[in-house]
Amino acid sequence: MDYLPIFLEVAGKPVIVDGGTTVAARRVERALNAGAHVTVFDPDPGDEVRVFLGHENLTHVARVPVEADFSGCLVAYGASEDPARDALLHRAAKAAGALVNVADEKSYCDFITPSVVEREPITIAISTGGAAPVIARILRARMEAMLPAAYGRLALFLARFRGRIYEAVPNGRNRRRFWENLIEGPVGDAFLAGEEGLAEDRLQEDLNRGSKGLERGEVWLVGAGPGDPDLLTFKALRMMQHADVVLYDRLVGDGIIDLVRRDAERIFVGKKAGNHTLSQRDITDLMIERAARGERVLRLKGGDPFIFGRGGEELEEVANRGIPVEVVPGITAAAGCGAAAGIPLTHRDHAQSCVFITAHGAGGVIDHDWTRYAQNGQTVVVYMGLNALADVARAALTQGVDPDMPVAVIDNGTRLEQQVITGPLSDIVARVAAADLPGPALIVIGHVVSLHGRLGVKGSRSEHDMELKAGHSL
Ligand SMILES: C[S@@+](CC[C@H](N)C(=O)[O-])C[C@H]1O[C@@H](n2cnc3c(N)ncnc32)[C@H](O)[C@@H]1O
């Protein structure tokens, strides 16, 4: 981030806008809305600026500014589209100690103007640091559509109770929870539904209860999906915004961790195949210890916490201590990778059942009966199988599974770096070895793999598949 995001108080303070253009009009409007005393310089301003000329906080000077005009000014905007005027404004305003912004002249800017969504008294400012202002405008349009105007009114309504809330819930952390419960609970619901009286009654009940129940710690076991942040659930995102501490492991990508509430503590608890940074015991103890301190502990896991995520083991101990727990499902790797690679896991013509198995158990590679799994009409999805692929293929072939059975290995599924390697069971090990995949990777065995690259799913083709199409098909 190249800019410091701040909201500047300008109420009653002098702001200069030089120019009579549309851009000047937007600057004038924003400064007036923030309560500034605005002086506009222009010999002949356009209609959009003229609209503001009668405003009590606006002075129009019908000439170009001179150096002396900038004395005492807090913010100066150049919007005349005249290089000579811009240069003078920049020199004079800087000499007067003002913050300067000249439209489309980055070298004359102390600050940039963000795209803004207003829901009085809420202001959301969006900036791309000048990299791609169009993205900021598109995001702004989306937020405008997403945020009901009633949120502004809700903020004003709740502001009336600020002092009483402060008295009823003196502890800072509890007070944050109190506010969260108000806004996202029955009070907010009633207000947004237009029932202000009911909202007020409920708020009064909450005030009477004060801090009661707020100091209790909890553990939330939340699935983060297979890697693409867009595949998080709304609920996961909401809990990531409310947690005090987040315990996460390697499968949860940076793009997802960035969405955690800024002030929440983030603890990496490791877990890469064969390289456990914290033991399962340590992780469970840590969750219990932090919840006992009254914290909201979010255990964030890749995919779904109850599918090869050891979520059951982690929660059992926590629940035994009487700590409240909640589980939020996530998109499991099989579903995410299947979709991203264009491989449906079931299909009327190819697979009427689908099984999820793991190649790894507590004692190492599992000795599966592959003829039971890899059979016509069934898809087998193998988790934690990349390092065991050679063992899996050898065992399956030895047990009599068809050597032509199609197999896909999907590496980093749903992420930008996704790779998909396909081949018959008899050759998949050599193909995957040649690709030197970093993992995590999922193995899909079954005739549905033959649909890969045929369903028009964006991003589902890899260079390797193109080669296959050119010469060696499955
Ligand atoms: C410990 S398991 C966790 C599974 C997770 N709970 C889920 O529901 O997806 C880890 C395995 O999930 C698979 N996996 C997770 N994310 C993946 C991804 N983005 N692409 C491919 N495989 C993935 C790999 O097989 C990896 O070895």
JSON list of C-alpha atoms in Angstrom, two decimals, residues 226-403:
[
{"chain": "A", "resi": 226, "resn": "PRO", "atom": "CA", "xyz": [-9.87, -25.53, -1.24]},
{"chain": "A", "resi": 227, "resn": "GLY", "atom": "CA", "xyz": [-7.96, -22.27, -1.70]},
{"chain": "A", "resi": 228, "resn": "ASP", "atom": "CA", "xyz": [-9.83, -19.79, -3.88]},
{"chain": "A", "resi": 229, "resn": "PRO", "atom": "CA", "xyz": [-11.02, -17.06, -1.45]},
{"chain": "A", "resi": 230, "resn": "ASP", "atom": "CA", "xyz": [-14.22, -16.65, -3.48]},
{"chain": "A", "resi": 231, "resn": "LEU", "atom": "CA", "xyz": [-15.20, -20.16, -2.39]},
{"chain": "A", "resi": 232, "resn": "LEU", "atom": "CA", "xyz": [-15.48, -19.18, 1.29]},
{"chain": "A", "resi": 233, "resn": "THR", "atom": "CA", "xyz": [-18.99, -19.25, 2.68]},
{"chain": "A", "resi": 234, "resn": "PHE", "atom": "CA", "xyz": [-20.62, -16.03, 3.93]},
{"chain": "A", "resi": 235, "resn": "LYS", "atom": "CA", "xyz": [-20.75, -17.56, 7.38]},
{"chain": "A", "resi": 236, "resn": "ALA", "atom": "CA", "xyz": [-17.03, -18.40, 7.39]},
{"chain": "A", "resi": 237, "resn": "LEU", "atom": "CA", "xyz": [-16.25, -14.84, 6.38]},
{"chain": "A", "resi": 238, "resn": "ARG", "atom": "CA", "xyz": [-18.49, -13.43, 9.11]},
{"chain": "A", "resi": 239, "resn": "MET", "atom": "CA", "xyz": [-16.83, -15.57, 11.76]},
{"chain": "A", "resi": 240, "resn": "MET", "atom": "CA", "xyz": [-13.40, -14.56, 10.50]},
{"chain": "A", "resi": 241, "resn": "GLN", "atom": "CA", "xyz": [-14.49, -10.99, 11.18]},
{"chain": "A", "resi": 242, "resn": "HIS", "atom": "CA", "xyz": [-15.55, -11.77, 14.75]},
{"chain": "A", "resi": 243, "resn": "ALA", "atom": "CA", "xyz": [-12.78, -14.04, 16.04]},
{"chain": "A", "resi": 244, "resn": "ASP", "atom": "CA", "xyz": [-10.23, -12.97, 18.65]},
{"chain": "A", "resi": 245, "resn": "VAL", "atom": "CA", "xyz": [-7.66, -15.54, 17.59]},
{"chain": "A", "resi": 246, "resn": "VAL", "atom": "CA", "xyz": [-7.33, -17.64, 14.44]},
{"chain": "A", "resi": 247, "resn": "LEU", "atom": "CA", "xyz": [-5.42, -20.93, 14.29]},
{"chain": "A", "resi": 248, "resn": "TYR", "atom": "CA", "xyz": [-4.71, -21.92, 10.68]},
{"chain": "A", "resi": 249, "resn": "ASP", "atom": "CA", "xyz": [-2.57, -24.35, 8.77]},
{"chain": "A", "resi": 250, "resn": "ARG", "atom": "CA", "xyz": [-0.80, -24.55, 5.43]},
{"chain": "A", "resi": 251, "resn": "LEU", "atom": "CA", "xyz": [-3.82, -25.48, 3.33]},
{"chain": "A", "resi": 252, "resn": "VAL", "atom": "CA", "xyz": [-5.40, -22.10, 4.09]},
{"chain": "A", "resi": 253, "resn": "GLY", "atom": "CA", "xyz": [-3.93, -19.68, 1.55]},
{"chain": "A", "resi": 254, "resn": "ASP", "atom": "CA", "xyz": [-2.75, -16.10, 2.19]},
{"chain": "A", "resi": 255, "resn": "GLY", "atom": "CA", "xyz": [-5.66, -14.67, 0.20]},
{"chain": "A", "resi": 256, "resn": "ILE", "atom": "CA", "xyz": [-7.99, -16.17, 2.80]},
{"chain": "A", "resi": 257, "resn": "ILE", "atom": "CA", "xyz": [-5.96, -15.23, 5.87]},
{"chain": "A", "resi": 258, "resn": "ASP", "atom": "CA", "xyz": [-5.98, -11.61, 4.64]},
{"chain": "A", "resi": 259, "resn": "LEU", "atom": "CA", "xyz": [-9.75, -11.60, 5.18]},
{"chain": "A", "resi": 260, "resn": "VAL", "atom": "CA", "xyz": [-9.43, -12.21, 8.94]},
{"chain": "A", "resi": 261, "resn": "ARG", "atom": "CA", "xyz": [-10.27, -9.23, 11.17]},
{"chain": "A", "resi": 262, "resn": "ARG", "atom": "CA", "xyz": [-7.17, -7.02, 11.30]},
{"chain": "A", "resi": 263, "resn": "ASP", "atom": "CA", "xyz": [-6.87, -7.02, 15.09]},
{"chain": "A", "resi": 264, "resn": "ALA", "atom": "CA", "xyz": [-7.34, -10.77, 15.50]},
{"chain": "A", "resi": 265, "resn": "GLU", "atom": "CA", "xyz": [-4.27, -12.73, 16.50]},
{"chain": "A", "resi": 266, "resn": "ARG", "atom": "CA", "xyz": [-3.20, -15.22, 13.81]},
{"chain": "A", "resi": 267, "resn": "ILE", "atom": "CA", "xyz": [-1.36, -18.36, 14.83]},
{"chain": "A", "resi": 268, "resn": "PHE", "atom": "CA", "xyz": [0.13, -20.64, 12.19]},
{"chain": "A", "resi": 269, "resn": "VAL", "atom": "CA", "xyz": [-0.12, -24.17, 13.47]},
{"chain": "A", "resi": 270, "resn": "GLY", "atom": "CA", "xyz": [1.71, -25.74, 10.56]},
{"chain": "A", "resi": 271, "resn": "LYS", "atom": "CA", "xyz": [0.81, -29.12, 9.19]},
{"chain": "A", "resi": 272, "resn": "LYS", "atom": "CA", "xyz": [2.51, -29.96, 5.97]},
{"chain": "A", "resi": 273, "resn": "ALA", "atom": "CA", "xyz": [2.70, -33.66, 5.06]},
{"chain": "A", "resi": 274, "resn": "GLY", "atom": "CA", "xyz": [5.36, -35.16, 7.32]},
{"chain": "A", "resi": 275, "resn": "ASN", "atom": "CA", "xyz": [6.24, -31.81, 8.90]},
{"chain": "A", "resi": 276, "resn": "HIS", "atom": "CA", "xyz": [3.94, -31.07, 11.81]},
{"chain": "A", "resi": 277, "resn": "THR", "atom": "CA", "xyz": [4.81, -27.72, 13.34]},
{"chain": "A", "resi": 278, "resn": "LEU", "atom": "CA", "xyz": [2.45, -28.21, 16.30]},
{"chain": "A", "resi": 279, "resn": "SER", "atom": "CA", "xyz": [1.20, -31.62, 17.31]},
{"chain": "A", "resi": 280, "resn": "GLN", "atom": "CA", "xyz": [-2.51, -32.29, 17.26]},
{"chain": "A", "resi": 281, "resn": "ARG", "atom": "CA", "xyz": [-2.36, -32.38, 21.07]},
{"chain": "A", "resi": 282, "resn": "ASP", "atom": "CA", "xyz": [-0.70, -28.94, 21.17]},
{"chain": "A", "resi": 283, "resn": "ILE", "atom": "CA", "xyz": [-3.32, -27.49, 18.83]},
{"chain": "A", "resi": 284, "resn": "THR", "atom": "CA", "xyz": [-6.19, -28.82, 20.90]},
{"chain": "A", "resi": 285, "resn": "ASP", "atom": "CA", "xyz": [-4.59, -27.60, 24.13]},
{"chain": "A", "resi": 286, "resn": "LEU", "atom": "CA", "xyz": [-4.06, -24.17, 22.59]},
{"chain": "A", "resi": 287, "resn": "MET", "atom": "CA", "xyz": [-7.71, -23.93, 21.54]},
{"chain": "A", "resi": 288, "resn": "ILE", "atom": "CA", "xyz": [-8.88, -24.94, 25.01]},
{"chain": "A", "resi": 289, "resn": "GLU", "atom": "CA", "xyz": [-6.51, -22.55, 26.75]},
{"chain": "A", "resi": 290, "resn": "ARG", "atom": "CA", "xyz": [-7.52, -19.56, 24.62]},
{"chain": "A", "resi": 291, "resn": "ALA", "atom": "CA", "xyz": [-11.25, -20.30, 24.87]},
{"chain": "A", "resi": 292, "resn": "ALA", "atom": "CA", "xyz": [-10.88, -20.62, 28.66]},
{"chain": "A", "resi": 293, "resn": "ARG", "atom": "CA", "xyz": [-9.52, -17.05, 28.63]},
{"chain": "A", "resi": 294, "resn": "GLY", "atom": "CA", "xyz": [-12.85, -15.95, 27.17]},
{"chain": "A", "resi": 295, "resn": "GLU", "atom": "CA", "xyz": [-11.62, -15.67, 23.59]},
{"chain": "A", "resi": 296, "resn": "ARG", "atom": "CA", "xyz": [-13.49, -16.60, 20.42]},
{"chain": "A", "resi": 297, "resn": "VAL", "atom": "CA", "xyz": [-11.14, -19.12, 18.89]},
{"chain": "A", "resi": 298, "resn": "LEU", "atom": "CA", "xyz": [-11.50, -19.76, 15.20]},
{"chain": "A", "resi": 299, "resn": "ARG", "atom": "CA", "xyz": [-9.88, -22.96, 13.97]},
{"chain": "A", "resi": 300, "resn": "LEU", "atom": "CA", "xyz": [-9.66, -22.41, 10.23]},
{"chain": "A", "resi": 301, "resn": "LYS", "atom": "CA", "xyz": [-9.14, -25.52, 8.14]},
{"chain": "A", "resi": 302, "resn": "GLY", "atom": "CA", "xyz": [-8.65, -26.15, 4.45]},
{"chain": "A", "resi": 303, "resn": "GLY", "atom": "CA", "xyz": [-11.69, -27.60, 2.66]},
{"chain": "A", "resi": 304, "resn": "ASP", "atom": "CA", "xyz": [-14.30, -28.98, 5.02]},
{"chain": "A", "resi": 305, "resn": "PRO", "atom": "CA", "xyz": [-13.30, -29.55, 8.66]},
{"chain": "A", "resi": 306, "resn": "PHE", "atom": "CA", "xyz": [-15.17, -32.86, 8.88]},
{"chain": "A", "resi": 307, "resn": "ILE", "atom": "CA", "xyz": [-13.70, -34.39, 5.72]},
{"chain": "A", "resi": 308, "resn": "PHE", "atom": "CA", "xyz": [-10.20, -35.68, 6.40]},
{"chain": "A", "resi": 309, "resn": "GLY", "atom": "CA", "xyz": [-9.71, -32.61, 8.57]},
{"chain": "A", "resi": 310, "resn": "ARG", "atom": "CA", "xyz": [-9.49, -34.26, 12.00]},
{"chain": "A", "resi": 311, "resn": "GLY", "atom": "CA", "xyz": [-12.19, -31.84, 13.05]},
{"chain": "A", "resi": 312, "resn": "GLY", "atom": "CA", "xyz": [-13.98, -34.53, 15.03]},
{"chain": "A", "resi": 313, "resn": "GLU", "atom": "CA", "xyz": [-10.92, -35.27, 17.14]},
{"chain": "A", "resi": 314, "resn": "GLU", "atom": "CA", "xyz": [-10.23, -31.61, 17.82]},
{"chain": "A", "resi": 315, "resn": "LEU", "atom": "CA", "xyz": [-13.78, -30.85, 18.92]},
{"chain": "A", "resi": 316, "resn": "GLU", "atom": "CA", "xyz": [-14.29, -33.87, 21.16]},
{"chain": "A", "resi": 317, "resn": "GLU", "atom": "CA", "xyz": [-11.76, -32.65, 23.72]},
{"chain": "A", "resi": 318, "resn": "VAL", "atom": "CA", "xyz": [-13.02, -29.08, 23.53]},
{"chain": "A", "resi": 319, "resn": "ALA", "atom": "CA", "xyz": [-16.63, -30.17, 24.05]},
{"chain": "A", "resi": 320, "resn": "ASN", "atom": "CA", "xyz": [-15.56, -32.37, 26.99]},
{"chain": "A", "resi": 321, "resn": "ARG", "atom": "CA", "xyz": [-14.39, -29.20, 28.73]},
{"chain": "A", "resi": 322, "resn": "GLY", "atom": "CA", "xyz": [-17.85, -27.66, 28.34]},
{"chain": "A", "resi": 323, "resn": "ILE", "atom": "CA", "xyz": [-16.66, -25.04, 25.86]},
{"chain": "A", "resi": 324, "resn": "PRO", "atom": "CA", "xyz": [-19.36, -24.09, 23.33]},
{"chain": "A", "resi": 325, "resn": "VAL", "atom": "CA", "xyz": [-18.44, -25.12, 19.79]},
{"chain": "A", "resi": 326, "resn": "GLU", "atom": "CA", "xyz": [-19.76, -24.36, 16.34]},
{"chain": "A", "resi": 327, "resn": "VAL", "atom": "CA", "xyz": [-18.88, -25.96, 13.01]},
{"chain": "A", "resi": 328, "resn": "VAL", "atom": "CA", "xyz": [-19.07, -24.20, 9.66]},
{"chain": "A", "resi": 329, "resn": "PRO", "atom": "CA", "xyz": [-18.74, -26.46, 6.63]},
{"chain": "A", "resi": 330, "resn": "GLY", "atom": "CA", "xyz": [-16.45, -25.59, 3.73]},
{"chain": "A", "resi": 331, "resn": "ILE", "atom": "CA", "xyz": [-16.20, -26.73, 0.13]},
{"chain": "A", "resi": 332, "resn": "THR", "atom": "CA", "xyz": [-14.16, -29.90, 0.28]},
{"chain": "A", "resi": 333, "resn": "ALA", "atom": "CA", "xyz": [-11.22, -30.36, -2.10]},
{"chain": "A", "resi": 334, "resn": "ALA", "atom": "CA", "xyz": [-13.08, -33.03, -4.10]},
{"chain": "A", "resi": 335, "resn": "ALA", "atom": "CA", "xyz": [-15.97, -30.70, -4.92]},
{"chain": "A", "resi": 336, "resn": "GLY", "atom": "CA", "xyz": [-13.72, -27.68, -5.54]},
{"chain": "A", "resi": 337, "resn": "CYS", "atom": "CA", "xyz": [-11.16, -29.54, -7.67]},
{"chain": "A", "resi": 338, "resn": "GLY", "atom": "CA", "xyz": [-13.82, -31.42, -9.63]},
{"chain": "A", "resi": 339, "resn": "ALA", "atom": "CA", "xyz": [-15.52, -28.16, -10.56]},
{"chain": "A", "resi": 340, "resn": "ALA", "atom": "CA", "xyz": [-12.30, -26.29, -11.32]},
{"chain": "A", "resi": 341, "resn": "ALA", "atom": "CA", "xyz": [-10.92, -29.13, -13.46]},
{"chain": "A", "resi": 342, "resn": "GLY", "atom": "CA", "xyz": [-14.19, -29.73, -15.30]},
{"chain": "A", "resi": 343, "resn": "ILE", "atom": "CA", "xyz": [-14.56, -33.26, -13.92]},
{"chain": "A", "resi": 344, "resn": "PRO", "atom": "CA", "xyz": [-18.06, -34.02, -12.57]},
{"chain": "A", "resi": 345, "resn": "LEU", "atom": "CA", "xyz": [-17.71, -36.54, -9.76]},
{"chain": "A", "resi": 346, "resn": "THR", "atom": "CA", "xyz": [-20.93, -38.28, -10.73]},
{"chain": "A", "resi": 347, "resn": "HIS", "atom": "CA", "xyz": [-22.48, -38.54, -14.18]},
{"chain": "A", "resi": 348, "resn": "ARG", "atom": "CA", "xyz": [-25.40, -40.60, -15.41]},
{"chain": "A", "resi": 349, "resn": "ASP", "atom": "CA", "xyz": [-23.28, -42.31, -18.09]},
{"chain": "A", "resi": 350, "resn": "HIS", "atom": "CA", "xyz": [-20.06, -42.73, -16.11]},
{"chain": "A", "resi": 351, "resn": "ALA", "atom": "CA", "xyz": [-20.46, -42.84, -12.35]},
{"chain": "A", "resi": 352, "resn": "GLN", "atom": "CA", "xyz": [-23.50, -43.47, -10.17]},
{"chain": "A", "resi": 353, "resn": "SER", "atom": "CA", "xyz": [-21.51, -43.34, -6.95]},
{"chain": "A", "resi": 354, "resn": "CYS", "atom": "CA", "xyz": [-18.48, -41.54, -5.62]},
{"chain": "A", "resi": 355, "resn": "VAL", "atom": "CA", "xyz": [-16.26, -42.41, -2.67]},
{"chain": "A", "resi": 356, "resn": "PHE", "atom": "CA", "xyz": [-13.78, -40.21, -0.84]},
{"chain": "A", "resi": 357, "resn": "ILE", "atom": "CA", "xyz": [-10.85, -42.10, 0.62]},
{"chain": "A", "resi": 358, "resn": "THR", "atom": "CA", "xyz": [-7.50, -41.17, 2.06]},
{"chain": "A", "resi": 359, "resn": "ALA", "atom": "CA", "xyz": [-4.25, -42.77, 1.01]},
{"chain": "A", "resi": 360, "resn": "HIS", "atom": "CA", "xyz": [-2.76, -42.01, 4.42]},
{"chain": "A", "resi": 361, "resn": "GLY", "atom": "CA", "xyz": [-3.82, -43.25, 7.83]},
{"chain": "A", "resi": 362, "resn": "ALA", "atom": "CA", "xyz": [-2.24, -42.94, 11.25]},
{"chain": "A", "resi": 363, "resn": "GLY", "atom": "CA", "xyz": [0.18, -45.75, 10.35]},
{"chain": "A", "resi": 364, "resn": "GLY", "atom": "CA", "xyz": [1.27, -44.50, 6.86]},
{"chain": "A", "resi": 365, "resn": "VAL", "atom": "CA", "xyz": [0.00, -45.55, 3.40]},
{"chain": "A", "resi": 366, "resn": "ILE", "atom": "CA", "xyz": [-3.25, -47.53, 3.77]},
{"chain": "A", "resi": 367, "resn": "ASP", "atom": "CA", "xyz": [-3.56, -50.98, 2.23]},
{"chain": "A", "resi": 368, "resn": "HIS", "atom": "CA", "xyz": [-6.88, -50.48, 0.42]},
{"chain": "A", "resi": 369, "resn": "ASP", "atom": "CA", "xyz": [-8.80, -53.13, -1.49]},
{"chain": "A", "resi": 370, "resn": "TRP", "atom": "CA", "xyz": [-8.70, -51.20, -4.80]},
{"chain": "A", "resi": 371, "resn": "THR", "atom": "CA", "xyz": [-10.97, -53.58, -6.69]},
{"chain": "A", "resi": 372, "resn": "ARG", "atom": "CA", "xyz": [-13.70, -52.57, -4.26]},
{"chain": "A", "resi": 373, "resn": "TYR", "atom": "CA", "xyz": [-13.25, -48.88, -5.04]},
{"chain": "A", "resi": 374, "resn": "ALA", "atom": "CA", "xyz": [-11.93, -48.49, -8.59]},
{"chain": "A", "resi": 375, "resn": "GLN", "atom": "CA", "xyz": [-14.70, -50.14, -10.54]},
{"chain": "A", "resi": 376, "resn": "ASN", "atom": "CA", "xyz": [-16.97, -49.18, -13.44]},
{"chain": "A", "resi": 377, "resn": "GLY", "atom": "CA", "xyz": [-19.75, -46.80, -12.46]},
{"chain": "A", "resi": 378, "resn": "GLN", "atom": "CA", "xyz": [-17.90, -45.33, -9.47]},
{"chain": "A", "resi": 379, "resn": "THR", "atom": "CA", "xyz": [-15.55, -42.37, -8.97]},
{"chain": "A", "resi": 380, "resn": "VAL", "atom": "CA", "xyz": [-12.83, -42.63, -6.35]},
{"chain": "A", "resi": 381, "resn": "VAL", "atom": "CA", "xyz": [-11.36, -39.44, -4.94]},
{"chain": "A", "resi": 382, "resn": "VAL", "atom": "CA", "xyz": [-8.13, -39.99, -3.05]},
{"chain": "A", "resi": 383, "resn": "TYR", "atom": "CA", "xyz": [-7.05, -37.35, -0.52]},
{"chain": "A", "resi": 384, "resn": "MET", "atom": "CA", "xyz": [-3.44, -37.11, 0.66]},
{"chain": "A", "resi": 385, "resn": "GLY", "atom": "CA", "xyz": [-2.30, -39.38, -2.13]},
{"chain": "A", "resi": 386, "resn": "LEU", "atom": "CA", "xyz": [0.36, -37.44, -4.08]},
{"chain": "A", "resi": 387, "resn": "ASN", "atom": "CA", "xyz": [3.36, -38.90, -2.26]},
{"chain": "A", "resi": 388, "resn": "ALA", "atom": "CA", "xyz": [1.73, -42.33, -2.25]},
{"chain": "A", "resi": 389, "resn": "LEU", "atom": "CA", "xyz": [0.71, -42.27, -5.93]},
{"chain": "A", "resi": 390, "resn": "ALA", "atom": "CA", "xyz": [3.25, -44.92, -6.99]},
{"chain": "A", "resi": 391, "resn": "ASP", "atom": "CA", "xyz": [2.11, -47.25, -4.15]},
{"chain": "A", "resi": 392, "resn": "VAL", "atom": "CA", "xyz": [-1.55, -46.62, -4.97]},
{"chain": "A", "resi": 393, "resn": "ALA", "atom": "CA", "xyz": [-1.10, -47.34, -8.70]},
{"chain": "A", "resi": 394, "resn": "ARG", "atom": "CA", "xyz": [1.05, -50.43, -8.08]},
{"chain": "A", "resi": 395, "resn": "ALA", "atom": "CA", "xyz": [-1.41, -51.89, -5.58]},
{"chain": "A", "resi": 396, "resn": "ALA", "atom": "CA", "xyz": [-4.41, -51.17, -7.83]},
{"chain": "A", "resi": 397, "resn": "LEU", "atom": "CA", "xyz": [-2.75, -52.76, -10.90]},
{"chain": "A", "resi": 398, "resn": "THR", "atom": "CA", "xyz": [-1.55, -55.77, -8.90]},
{"chain": "A", "resi": 399, "resn": "GLN", "atom": "CA", "xyz": [-5.06, -56.31, -7.57]},
{"chain": "A", "resi": 400, "resn": "GLY", "atom": "CA", "xyz": [-6.43, -56.35, -11.12]},
{"chain": "A", "resi": 401, "resn": "VAL", "atom": "CA", "xyz": [-7.85, -52.85, -11.68]},
{"chain": "A", "resi": 402, "resn": "ASP", "atom": "CA", "xyz": [-8.11, -52.05, -15.41]},
{"chain": "A", "resi": 403, "resn": "PRO", "atom": "CA", "xyz": [-4.76, -50.47, -16.52]}
]
